[in-house]
Every structure is written in structure tokens, then in C-alpha cells.
Short mmCIF file of C-alpha atoms in Angstrom, two decimals:
data_model
loop_
_atom_site.label_atom_id
_atom_site.label_comp_id
_atom_site.label_asym_id
_atom_site.label_seq_id
_atom_site.Cartn_x
_atom_site.Cartn_y
_atom_site.Cartn_z
CA MET A 2 33.73 -0.28 10.26
CA LYS A 3 34.26 -3.64 8.63
CA SER A 4 35.97 -6.15 10.89
CA ASN A 5 38.75 -8.60 10.12
CA ILE A 6 38.63 -10.15 13.58
CA LEU A 7 35.82 -12.53 12.67
CA ALA A 8 35.18 -14.17 9.37
CA ILE A 9 32.15 -16.11 8.36
CA VAL A 10 31.83 -18.10 5.89
CA THR A 11 32.84 -21.30 4.81
CA ALA A 12 29.11 -21.93 4.58
CA ILE A 13 25.87 -20.08 4.98
CA VAL A 14 22.46 -21.52 4.21
CA LEU A 15 19.22 -19.58 3.90
CA SER A 16 15.75 -21.06 3.66
CA ILE A 17 12.13 -20.17 4.25
CA THR A 18 10.53 -22.15 7.07
CA SER A 19 8.12 -24.72 5.65
CA ILE A 20 4.35 -24.64 6.14
CA ALA A 21 1.31 -26.74 5.36
CA ALA A 22 -0.65 -25.95 2.23
CA GLY A 23 -3.39 -23.41 2.77
CA GLN A 24 -1.70 -21.62 5.64
CA SER A 25 -0.28 -18.11 5.31
CA ILE A 26 3.40 -17.85 4.48
CA PRO A 27 5.46 -17.14 7.63
CA GLN A 28 7.60 -14.02 7.34
CA LYS A 29 10.68 -15.75 8.74
CA ILE A 30 13.99 -16.97 7.33
CA SER A 31 16.04 -19.82 8.77
CA ILE A 32 19.77 -19.11 8.61
CA GLN A 33 22.71 -21.36 9.44
CA GLY A 34 26.33 -20.31 9.14
CA LYS A 35 29.89 -21.00 10.21
CA LEU A 36 32.02 -18.53 12.17
CA ASN A 37 35.82 -18.80 12.12
CA ASP A 38 38.50 -16.82 13.90
CA ALA A 39 40.02 -14.43 11.37
CA ASN A 40 43.56 -14.90 12.67
CA SER A 41 43.80 -18.63 13.32
CA GLY A 42 41.11 -19.75 10.91
CA ARG A 43 39.78 -22.12 13.57
CA PRO A 44 36.04 -22.50 14.22
CA LEU A 45 34.80 -20.50 17.22
CA THR A 46 32.91 -21.84 20.22
CA ASP A 47 31.33 -19.00 22.18
CA ILE A 48 28.16 -16.97 22.82
CA LYS A 49 27.86 -14.01 20.47
CA LYS A 50 25.49 -11.13 19.82
CA PHE A 51 24.31 -11.09 16.22
CA ILE A 52 22.56 -8.23 14.42
CA PHE A 53 21.00 -8.95 11.04
CA LYS A 54 19.97 -6.30 8.50
CA ILE A 55 18.04 -6.55 5.25
CA GLY A 56 17.53 -3.07 3.83
CA GLU A 57 15.85 -1.04 6.58
CA TRP A 58 14.84 -4.15 8.52
CA VAL A 59 16.98 -4.88 11.62
CA GLU A 60 16.81 -7.69 14.18
CA GLU A 61 19.09 -8.45 17.13
CA HIS A 62 19.80 -11.92 18.55
CA ALA A 63 21.64 -11.27 21.81
CA ASN A 64 22.81 -14.73 22.92
CA VAL A 65 23.54 -16.98 19.99
CA LYS A 66 25.44 -20.18 20.73
CA VAL A 67 28.31 -20.81 18.34
CA ASN A 68 29.50 -24.41 18.61
CA ASN A 69 32.60 -25.44 16.68
CA GLY A 70 31.90 -22.48 14.40
CA MET A 71 28.30 -23.42 13.63
CA TYR A 72 25.30 -21.28 14.56
CA SER A 73 21.63 -21.20 13.62
CA VAL A 74 18.95 -18.53 14.04
CA ILE A 75 15.46 -17.77 12.73
CA LEU A 76 15.26 -14.27 11.28
CA GLY A 77 11.89 -12.67 11.91
CA SER A 78 11.51 -14.25 15.36
CA PHE A 79 11.29 -10.85 17.05
CA ASN A 80 10.61 -8.49 14.15
CA SER A 81 8.53 -9.73 11.21
CA ILE A 82 10.26 -9.41 7.85
CA PRO A 83 8.12 -7.17 5.60
CA LEU A 84 7.36 -8.45 2.11
CA SER A 85 8.26 -5.07 0.64
CA LEU A 86 11.97 -5.77 1.29
CA PHE A 87 11.96 -8.07 -1.72
CA ASN A 88 10.12 -5.81 -4.16
CA ASP A 89 13.26 -4.57 -5.92
CA TRP A 90 14.92 -8.02 -6.11
CA GLN A 91 18.18 -6.60 -4.74
CA ALA A 92 18.00 -7.53 -1.05
CA ASN A 93 21.27 -8.37 0.72
CA LEU A 94 21.81 -9.62 4.26
CA LYS A 95 24.25 -7.76 6.51
CA ILE A 96 25.55 -9.54 9.62
CA LEU A 97 27.19 -7.89 12.64
CA VAL A 98 28.82 -10.02 15.35
CA ASP A 99 29.44 -8.27 18.66
CA GLY A 100 28.97 -4.96 16.85
CA LYS A 101 31.49 -5.72 14.08
CA GLU A 102 30.21 -6.03 10.54
CA ILE A 103 31.12 -9.15 8.61
CA SER A 104 32.23 -8.66 5.02
CA PRO A 105 31.00 -9.26 2.41
CA ASP A 106 27.21 -8.95 2.57
CA ILE A 107 25.23 -12.10 1.83
CA GLU A 108 23.27 -11.94 -1.41
CA MET A 109 19.69 -13.18 -1.03
CA LEU A 110 19.17 -15.83 -3.67
CA SER A 111 16.18 -17.80 -4.94
CA VAL A 112 15.00 -19.57 -1.77
CA PRO A 113 14.32 -16.45 0.34
CA TYR A 114 12.51 -15.01 -2.63
CA ALA A 115 9.83 -17.63 -1.98
CA PHE A 116 8.38 -14.64 -0.10
CA LYS A 117 7.33 -13.53 -3.56
CA ALA A 118 4.80 -16.36 -3.57
CA GLN A 119 2.88 -13.96 -1.37
CA CYS A 120 3.34 -11.01 -3.72
CA ILE A 121 3.50 -12.43 -7.26
CA ASP A 122 3.07 -10.05 -10.19
CA ASN A 123 2.10 -7.10 -8.03
CA VAL A 124 -0.35 -9.16 -5.95
CA TYR A 125 0.14 -9.01 -2.18
CA VAL A 126 -1.42 -10.96 0.70
CA GLU A 127 -1.29 -9.66 4.25
CA ASP A 128 -3.51 -10.46 7.26
CA ASN A 129 -5.91 -12.42 5.01
CA LYS A 130 -6.30 -9.38 2.74
CA VAL A 131 -5.45 -9.40 -0.97
CA GLY A 132 -3.97 -6.33 -2.62
CA ILE A 133 -3.38 -5.77 -6.34
CA GLY A 134 -0.97 -2.89 -6.73
CA VAL A 135 -1.23 -2.28 -2.97
CA VAL A 136 1.61 -3.53 -0.75
CA ASN A 137 -0.43 -3.22 2.48
CA PRO A 138 -4.07 -3.93 1.55
CA LYS A 139 -6.65 -2.48 3.94
CA TYR A 140 -9.64 -4.48 2.71
CA SER A 141 -10.41 -8.09 1.82
CA PHE A 142 -9.80 -7.17 -1.84
CA HIS A 143 -7.94 -3.90 -2.43
CA VAL A 144 -7.14 -2.83 -6.02
CA LYS A 145 -5.14 0.20 -7.10
CA GLY A 146 -5.22 1.26 -10.73
CA PRO A 147 -7.46 0.61 -13.76
CA SER A 148 -9.19 -2.78 -13.82
CA VAL A 149 -10.87 -4.85 -16.52
CA PHE A 150 -13.30 -7.69 -15.76
CA SER A 151 -13.98 -10.18 -18.53
CA GLY A 152 -16.84 -11.95 -16.75
CA ASN A 153 -19.91 -11.23 -14.65
CA ILE A 154 -19.64 -9.89 -11.09
CA GLY A 155 -21.79 -11.00 -8.18
CA PHE A 156 -22.21 -9.41 -4.74
CA VAL A 157 -23.29 -10.83 -1.36
CA GLY A 158 -22.97 -14.42 -2.48
CA THR A 159 -25.04 -14.09 -5.65
CA ASP A 160 -23.80 -16.38 -8.42
CA PRO A 161 -22.65 -13.96 -11.14
CA SER A 162 -23.68 -16.19 -14.06
CA ALA A 163 -26.43 -18.62 -13.04
CA ASN A 164 -29.99 -17.91 -14.19
CA ILE A 165 -31.48 -19.51 -11.07
CA VAL A 166 -31.38 -17.14 -8.10
CA THR A 167 -30.92 -18.64 -4.63
CA ARG A 168 -29.76 -15.65 -2.55
CA ASP A 169 -30.39 -11.96 -2.06
CA GLY A 170 -27.74 -9.87 -3.71
CA PHE A 171 -26.75 -7.91 -6.76
CA ARG A 172 -24.76 -8.51 -9.92
CA PHE A 173 -23.39 -6.90 -13.07
CA LYS A 174 -23.87 -8.92 -16.22
CA TYR A 175 -23.05 -8.54 -19.89
CA ASP A 176 -25.55 -9.98 -22.35
CA ASN A 177 -24.64 -9.72 -26.01
CA ASN A 178 -28.18 -10.64 -27.13
CA PHE A 179 -30.33 -8.84 -24.55
CA PHE A 180 -32.13 -6.59 -27.10
CA GLY A 181 -31.95 -9.17 -29.90
CA THR A 182 -29.29 -10.96 -31.90
CA ASN A 183 -25.96 -9.19 -31.36
CA LEU A 184 -27.75 -6.30 -29.62
CA ASP A 185 -25.87 -6.27 -26.36
CA ALA A 186 -26.52 -4.70 -22.98
CA MET A 187 -24.89 -4.09 -19.65
CA ILE A 188 -27.28 -5.45 -17.01
CA PHE A 189 -27.59 -4.25 -13.41
CA GLU A 190 -29.56 -6.93 -11.64
CA LYS A 191 -31.00 -7.10 -8.10
CA THR A 192 -31.59 -10.66 -6.95
CA ASP A 193 -33.93 -12.03 -4.30
CA GLY A 194 -33.75 -15.62 -3.14
CA ASN A 195 -37.02 -15.53 -1.17
CA GLN A 196 -39.67 -14.52 -3.67
CA GLY A 197 -40.40 -14.04 -7.35
CA ARG A 198 -39.95 -10.28 -7.36
CA PRO A 199 -37.25 -8.58 -5.31
CA ASP A 200 -38.71 -6.69 -2.36
CA GLY A 201 -35.89 -4.16 -2.64
CA GLY A 202 -34.50 -2.61 -5.76
CA ILE A 203 -31.67 -0.66 -7.34
CA ALA A 204 -30.78 2.77 -5.96
CA PHE A 205 -28.69 5.62 -7.34
CA VAL A 206 -27.74 7.94 -4.51
CA ASN A 207 -25.49 10.89 -3.74
CA ARG A 208 -23.68 11.30 -0.46
CA GLY A 209 -21.77 14.34 0.75
CA SER A 210 -20.17 15.50 3.96
CA TYR A 211 -23.13 17.73 4.90
CA GLY A 212 -25.12 16.52 7.90
CA ASP A 213 -24.08 14.71 11.03
CA ASP A 214 -25.25 11.28 9.99
CA GLY A 215 -23.94 11.38 6.42
CA SER A 216 -27.30 10.16 5.11
CA PRO A 217 -27.44 9.54 1.35
CA ILE A 218 -29.59 11.68 -0.93
CA THR A 219 -31.72 9.48 -3.16
CA ALA A 220 -31.43 10.47 -6.82
CA MET A 221 -33.32 7.56 -8.43
CA VAL A 222 -34.58 4.11 -7.52
CA ILE A 223 -35.89 1.18 -9.54
CA LYS A 224 -37.98 -1.04 -7.29
CA GLY A 225 -38.50 -4.76 -7.70
CA ASP A 226 -42.10 -4.19 -8.84
CA GLY A 227 -40.90 -2.00 -11.73
CA LYS A 228 -41.78 1.37 -10.19
CA ILE A 229 -39.28 4.18 -10.74
CA GLY A 230 -38.72 6.97 -8.26
CA ILE A 231 -36.77 10.16 -8.97
CA GLY A 232 -36.04 12.10 -5.83
CA THR A 233 -37.82 9.50 -3.72
CA LYS A 234 -37.11 5.95 -2.66
CA ASN A 235 -40.82 5.12 -2.26
CA PRO A 236 -42.42 5.63 -5.68
CA MET A 237 -46.23 5.54 -5.63
CA GLY A 238 -46.62 4.89 -9.35
CA LYS A 239 -44.73 3.63 -12.38
CA LEU A 240 -42.93 7.00 -12.43
CA HIS A 241 -42.88 9.15 -9.33
CA ILE A 242 -40.92 12.40 -9.34
CA ARG A 243 -40.36 14.76 -6.45
CA ASN A 244 -38.05 17.69 -5.91
CA LEU A 245 -34.56 16.82 -4.67
CA GLY A 246 -34.51 19.96 -2.54
CA ASP A 247 -35.79 20.51 0.97
CA GLU A 248 -38.26 17.94 2.29
CA SER A 249 -40.77 20.76 2.76
CA ASP A 250 -40.55 21.74 -0.91
CA GLN A 251 -43.50 20.00 -2.57
CA TYR A 252 -43.06 21.38 -6.09
CA SER A 253 -42.14 18.75 -8.63
CA GLY A 254 -42.96 17.81 -12.17
CA LEU A 255 -41.78 17.42 -15.75
CA LYS A 256 -40.69 20.03 -18.29
CA PHE A 257 -40.23 19.35 -22.01
CA TYR A 258 -38.65 22.06 -24.17
CA PRO A 259 -38.28 21.13 -27.86
CA ALA A 260 -36.20 24.25 -28.55
CA THR A 261 -34.63 27.06 -26.56
CA SER A 262 -37.93 28.79 -25.93
CA ALA A 263 -39.85 27.69 -22.86
CA LYS A 264 -43.03 29.15 -24.33
CA LYS A 265 -43.19 26.39 -26.97
CA GLY A 266 -42.73 23.48 -24.61
CA ILE A 267 -44.91 21.40 -22.33
CA ASN A 268 -44.75 22.08 -18.62
CA ILE A 269 -46.41 19.60 -16.25
CA GLN A 270 -46.16 20.44 -12.56
CA THR A 271 -47.89 19.67 -9.32
CA PHE A 272 -48.37 22.30 -6.67
CA PRO A 273 -49.28 22.13 -2.99
CA HIS A 274 -52.98 22.37 -2.32
#
């Protein structure tokens, strides 16, 4: 029930606590207000229990000193204020004093919405994790929804654009003249900062839930020396093919069928001796 015993409200000031540049934004709000007696209109001096609500967020301050009507508290001192409260831009602050709700609610204006500096344009930062389209990101960079990259992408510290390689890693590159003038290509590139040719390579693997260790099944590899393995990650020649079935199955090979009839094609296979 709304109360007419207490009235707030000749003044109420809201602000985000300040921080040094580079630090994470504190999820706290500093609030100062004035509390008057509803009957006499005189400022109160007393100790009061305040409860503050913003949406589903609730925090209690049990022993707040009110001196000549003035009080000051830091919201979020006991219960962090979630960024998601400000997603709909309609957050209001409800205040209860000794269990009695003060009317009207306090509209949250521009200063508290500085929280949005931590979630601008659907970008959220929490616990040093960045989320795009994800309010509570679980990874260092967590994206939900379709994405378009206009530049090169590097992994494990590899410079995505430089021609000189200084670290082991991997990168995706777009080259509009790779095959000749205006003949473009999408490049998958393994880098090695220790030697001329990468000692590793590029692997295409499948992984299912079968097996206790969840080991990947190698579909194809391209090693740093140019050897290609299909069904093996250790190719012995420029093209090495083995069956993707059971390790004991030694049948492998190539089959070329120019039409629907297998009798007119070329069948090259190896068999166990």
C-alpha cells in the first residue's frame, strides 16, 4: 500500500560512481534524497530501513541515517545491479521506508544509463568477457547471430595481415589477386614463427559423442611440407588415402566413374598383403 506518512522528495539525485579510465564500470548507483514528514512537512532526523527496487532487483539498507531530512546510500553495495535492468530503457526506482512505499516512483534518467556504456548497441561486458547479442557472455568473445568480417582474422597472436610471420598460429585471409588480376581467393593459412615451413599443418576433422575420450576423426590434413592426407594425419606421400573406417581395415584407394556404370571407370585400390 502506498504511504502518505512519509514523503520524499524535495530533491533526489542519482549518479554512477566514478572510476579511472580502463577499469570496469562498477554496477553501483549513488543516491541522495530528502525525507520529510508527510503531516508537518518538516525534515526528519531518524534511523530508517530503506528498501530499493529496480524491476526485479531488490536491495535492503537496514540502518540509514536521516539527518535533517537528508540521506545517502550506494545502491548495489550488497546486491550488484545487473546491466539487463536497463535493456528496455524503462527502469524506475521504487523506494520503501520502514516497509511503506513512497509515491511516485523515481524515473531513471540519463546519468544511471551510463551503465549502457557497458552494453552499447547490443554489446555487453561482464567479468572481462565481451558479448555481442549475449547479455551474459561465457567466453572472452561471445557472439550470437550472423556475423560479417570485412578484414583478415588471425589466431593465437598471428598478425592477420602482415606478410612477415613471427609466431605460430593460423589465419583466414582474402586475396583478390591470388590466382591473377581480379581472380580472388579465400586463404586458410598456417603460420610458423620458428622455421621456413610449418611443422604442423591444416586439419579437417569430425568429432562425435562416440568414445570415452571424444577423440576427433581425421578427415583430411594438409601438412606444412605440402603432403595431403585423407583419412590419415600422417601422409607418406603427396597424396595419401586410407579408409576412414576401423583402424584394422586396410582397404583404401581411388575410384573414378565417368558415368553411372562402374564397369567403364577406373578403379585403383590397395589390398592387404
